[in-house]
PDB file of C-alpha atoms in Angstrom:
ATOM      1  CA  UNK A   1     101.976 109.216 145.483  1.00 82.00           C
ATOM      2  CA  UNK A   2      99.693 106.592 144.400  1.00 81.00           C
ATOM      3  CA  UNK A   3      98.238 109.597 141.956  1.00 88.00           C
ATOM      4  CA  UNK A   4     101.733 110.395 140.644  1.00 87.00           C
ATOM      5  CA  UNK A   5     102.430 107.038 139.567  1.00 87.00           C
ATOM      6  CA  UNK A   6      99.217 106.933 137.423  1.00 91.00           C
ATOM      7  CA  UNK A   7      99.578 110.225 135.321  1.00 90.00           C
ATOM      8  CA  UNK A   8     103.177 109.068 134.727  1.00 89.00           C
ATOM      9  CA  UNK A   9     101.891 105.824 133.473  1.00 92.00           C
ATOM     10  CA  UNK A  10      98.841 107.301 131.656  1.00 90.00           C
ATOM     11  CA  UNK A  11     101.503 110.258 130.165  1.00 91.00           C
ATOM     12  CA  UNK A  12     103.764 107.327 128.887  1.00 89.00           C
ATOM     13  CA  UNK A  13     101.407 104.906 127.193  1.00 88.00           C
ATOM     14  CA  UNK A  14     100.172 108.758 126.020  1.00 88.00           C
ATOM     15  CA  UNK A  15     103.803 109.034 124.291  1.00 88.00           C
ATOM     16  CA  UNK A  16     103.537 105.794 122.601  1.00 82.00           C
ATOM     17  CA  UNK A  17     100.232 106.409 120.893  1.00 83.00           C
ATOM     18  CA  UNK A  18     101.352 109.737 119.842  1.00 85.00           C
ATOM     19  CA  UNK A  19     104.403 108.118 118.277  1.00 81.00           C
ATOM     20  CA  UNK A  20     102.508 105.176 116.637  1.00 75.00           C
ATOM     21  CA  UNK A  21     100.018 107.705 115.291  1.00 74.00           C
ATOM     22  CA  UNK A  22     102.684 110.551 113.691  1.00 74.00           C
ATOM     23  CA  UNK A  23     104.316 107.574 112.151  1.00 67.00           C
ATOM     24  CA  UNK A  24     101.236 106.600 111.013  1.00 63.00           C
ATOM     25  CA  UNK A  25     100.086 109.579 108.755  1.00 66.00           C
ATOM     26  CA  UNK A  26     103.618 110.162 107.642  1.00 63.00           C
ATOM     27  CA  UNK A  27     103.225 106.854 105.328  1.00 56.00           C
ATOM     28  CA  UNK A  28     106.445 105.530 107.320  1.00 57.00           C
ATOM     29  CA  UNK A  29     104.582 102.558 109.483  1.00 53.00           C
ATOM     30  CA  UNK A  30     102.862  99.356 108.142  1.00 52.00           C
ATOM     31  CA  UNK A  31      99.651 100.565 108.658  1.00 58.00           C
ATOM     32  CA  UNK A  32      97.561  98.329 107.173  1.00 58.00           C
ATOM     33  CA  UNK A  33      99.313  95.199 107.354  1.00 54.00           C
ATOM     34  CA  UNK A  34     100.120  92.273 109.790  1.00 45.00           C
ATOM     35  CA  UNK A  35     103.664  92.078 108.116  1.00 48.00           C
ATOM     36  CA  UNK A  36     106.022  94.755 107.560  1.00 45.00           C
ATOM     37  CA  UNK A  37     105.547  95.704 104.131  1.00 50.00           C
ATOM     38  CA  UNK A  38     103.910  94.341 101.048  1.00 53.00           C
ATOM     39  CA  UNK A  39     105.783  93.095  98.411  1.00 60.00           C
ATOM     40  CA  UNK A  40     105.753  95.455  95.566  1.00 67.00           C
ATOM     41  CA  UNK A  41     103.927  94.351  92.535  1.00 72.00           C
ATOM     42  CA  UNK A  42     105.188  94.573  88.862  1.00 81.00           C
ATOM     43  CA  UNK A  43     103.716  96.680  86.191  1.00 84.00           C
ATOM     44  CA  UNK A  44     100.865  94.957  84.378  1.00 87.00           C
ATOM     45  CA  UNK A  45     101.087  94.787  81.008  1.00 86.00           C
ATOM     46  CA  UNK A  46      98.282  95.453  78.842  1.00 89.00           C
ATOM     47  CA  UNK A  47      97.077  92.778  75.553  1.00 88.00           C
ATOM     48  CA  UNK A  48      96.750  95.635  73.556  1.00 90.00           C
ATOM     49  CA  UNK A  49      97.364  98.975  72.786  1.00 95.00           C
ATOM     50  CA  UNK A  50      96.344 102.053  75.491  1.00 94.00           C
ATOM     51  CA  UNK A  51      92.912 103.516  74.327  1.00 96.00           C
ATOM     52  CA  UNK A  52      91.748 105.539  77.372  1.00 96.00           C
ATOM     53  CA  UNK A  53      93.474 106.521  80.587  1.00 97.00           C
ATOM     54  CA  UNK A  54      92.358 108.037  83.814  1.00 97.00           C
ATOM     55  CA  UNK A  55      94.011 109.910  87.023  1.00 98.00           C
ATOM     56  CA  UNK A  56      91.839 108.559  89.940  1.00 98.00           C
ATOM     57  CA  UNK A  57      92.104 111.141  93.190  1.00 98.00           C
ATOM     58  CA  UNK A  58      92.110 108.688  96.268  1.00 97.00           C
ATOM     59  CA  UNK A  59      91.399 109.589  99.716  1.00 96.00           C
ATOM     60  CA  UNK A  60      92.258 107.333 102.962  1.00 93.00           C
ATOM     61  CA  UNK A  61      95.529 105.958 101.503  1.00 93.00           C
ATOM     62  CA  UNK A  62      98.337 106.513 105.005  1.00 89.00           C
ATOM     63  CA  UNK A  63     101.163 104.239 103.340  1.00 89.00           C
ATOM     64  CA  UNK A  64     102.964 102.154 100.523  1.00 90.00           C
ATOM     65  CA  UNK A  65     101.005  99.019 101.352  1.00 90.00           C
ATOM     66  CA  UNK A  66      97.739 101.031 100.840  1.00 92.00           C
ATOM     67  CA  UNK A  67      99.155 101.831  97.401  1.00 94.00           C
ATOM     68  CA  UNK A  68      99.869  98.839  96.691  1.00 94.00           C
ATOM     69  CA  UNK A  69      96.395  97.192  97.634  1.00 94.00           C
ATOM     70  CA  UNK A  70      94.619  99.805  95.670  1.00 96.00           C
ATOM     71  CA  UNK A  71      97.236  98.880  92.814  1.00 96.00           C
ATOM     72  CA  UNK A  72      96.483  95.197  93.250  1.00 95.00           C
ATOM     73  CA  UNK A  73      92.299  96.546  93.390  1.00 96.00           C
ATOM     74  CA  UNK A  74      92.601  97.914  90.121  1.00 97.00           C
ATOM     75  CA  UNK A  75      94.711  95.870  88.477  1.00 96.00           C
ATOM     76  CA  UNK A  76      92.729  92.723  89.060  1.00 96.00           C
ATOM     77  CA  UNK A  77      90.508  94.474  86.275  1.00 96.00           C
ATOM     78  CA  UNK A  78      90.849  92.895  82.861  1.00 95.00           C
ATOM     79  CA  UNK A  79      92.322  95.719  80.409  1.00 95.00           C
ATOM     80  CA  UNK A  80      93.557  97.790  83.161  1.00 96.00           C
ATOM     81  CA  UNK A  81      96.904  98.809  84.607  1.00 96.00           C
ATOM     82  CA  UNK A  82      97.489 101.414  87.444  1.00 96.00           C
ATOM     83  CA  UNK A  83     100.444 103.151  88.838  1.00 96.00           C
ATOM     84  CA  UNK A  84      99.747 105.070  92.600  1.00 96.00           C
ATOM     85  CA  UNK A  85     100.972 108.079  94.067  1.00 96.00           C
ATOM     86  CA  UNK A  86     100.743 107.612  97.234  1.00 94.00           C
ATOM     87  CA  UNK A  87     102.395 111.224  97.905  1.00 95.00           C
ATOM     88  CA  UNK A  88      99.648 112.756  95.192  1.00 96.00           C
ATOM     89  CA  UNK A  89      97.071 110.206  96.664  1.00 96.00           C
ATOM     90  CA  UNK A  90      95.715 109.412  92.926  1.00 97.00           C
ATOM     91  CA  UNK A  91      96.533 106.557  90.853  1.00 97.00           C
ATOM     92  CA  UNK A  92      97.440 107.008  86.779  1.00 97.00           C
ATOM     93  CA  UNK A  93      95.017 104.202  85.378  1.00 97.00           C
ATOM     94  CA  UNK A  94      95.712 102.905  81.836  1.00 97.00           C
ATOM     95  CA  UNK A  95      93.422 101.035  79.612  1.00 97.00           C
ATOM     96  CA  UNK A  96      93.374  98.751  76.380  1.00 95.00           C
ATOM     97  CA  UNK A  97      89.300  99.066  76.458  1.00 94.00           C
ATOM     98  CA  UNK A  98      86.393 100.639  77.597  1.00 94.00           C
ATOM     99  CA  UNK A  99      86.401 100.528  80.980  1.00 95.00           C
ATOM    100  CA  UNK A 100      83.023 102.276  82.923  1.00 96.00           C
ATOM    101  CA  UNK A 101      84.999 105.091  85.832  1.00 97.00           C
ATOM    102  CA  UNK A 102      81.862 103.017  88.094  1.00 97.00           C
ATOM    103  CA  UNK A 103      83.888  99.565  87.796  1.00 97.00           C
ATOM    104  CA  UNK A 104      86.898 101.721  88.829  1.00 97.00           C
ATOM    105  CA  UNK A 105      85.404 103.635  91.636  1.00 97.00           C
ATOM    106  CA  UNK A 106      83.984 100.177  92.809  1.00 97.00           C
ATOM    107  CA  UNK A 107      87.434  98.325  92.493  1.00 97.00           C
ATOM    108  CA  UNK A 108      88.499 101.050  95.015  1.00 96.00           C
ATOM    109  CA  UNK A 109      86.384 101.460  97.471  1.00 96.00           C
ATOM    110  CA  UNK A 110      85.901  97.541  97.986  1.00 95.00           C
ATOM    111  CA  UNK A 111      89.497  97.840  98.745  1.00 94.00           C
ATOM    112  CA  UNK A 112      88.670 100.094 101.508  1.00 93.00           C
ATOM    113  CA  UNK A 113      89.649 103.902 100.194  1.00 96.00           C
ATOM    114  CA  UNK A 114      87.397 106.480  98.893  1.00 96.00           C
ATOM    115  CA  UNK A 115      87.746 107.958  95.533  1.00 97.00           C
ATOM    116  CA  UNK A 116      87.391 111.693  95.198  1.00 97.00           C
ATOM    117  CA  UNK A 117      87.395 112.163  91.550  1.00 97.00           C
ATOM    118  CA  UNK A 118      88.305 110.772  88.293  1.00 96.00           C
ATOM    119  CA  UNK A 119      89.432 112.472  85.392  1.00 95.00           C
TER     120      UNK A 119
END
């Protein structure tokens, strides 16, 4: 009896973490954050006009507040504005000067995401 009652209990919390975890890599739970959801940040705008522009492929990204602290990552660079895909994991990067792809590969990963490519 005593043996019943702890697969039943070990099959249950086993349901939960299934649950948590499919929600999880769907991009529909806050993964990554303490509260809810981030609150989505506006389009930077640029000083000047566009002069190079780059589609960054992103791995490790599960949700909308991962896109929008990548976002945040590379838009704290001066000259550059991003837009992520969280569905395409890459993020359309826009820039009003030279910009090295190492400062942008850097910007990502000390956000905590890997970049794949950039092209």
């Amino acid at each position: 009896m005593v043996d019943a009652l702890i697969v039943l209990i070990v099959l249950v919390l086993l349901f939960f973490a299934m649950k948590g975890s499919v929600k999880h890599f769907k991009g529909e739970g806050s993964c990554c954050s303490s509260s809810s959801s981030l609150l989505s940040t506006e389009e930077k705008h640029l000083d000047g006009p566009v002069v190079a522009e780059r589609v960054v492929r992103i791995s490790g990204m599960h949700c909308q507040n991962c896109a929008e602290r990548v976002k945040r990552a590379l838009d704290s660079i001066d000259g550059v504005s991003a837009a992520v895909n969280l569905q395409k994991e890459s993020a359309d990067v826009r820039m009003d000067r030279t910009v090295d792809d190492i400062v942008l590969k850097k910007k990502i990963e000390e956000a905590g995401y890997t970049v794949l490519s950039i092209s």
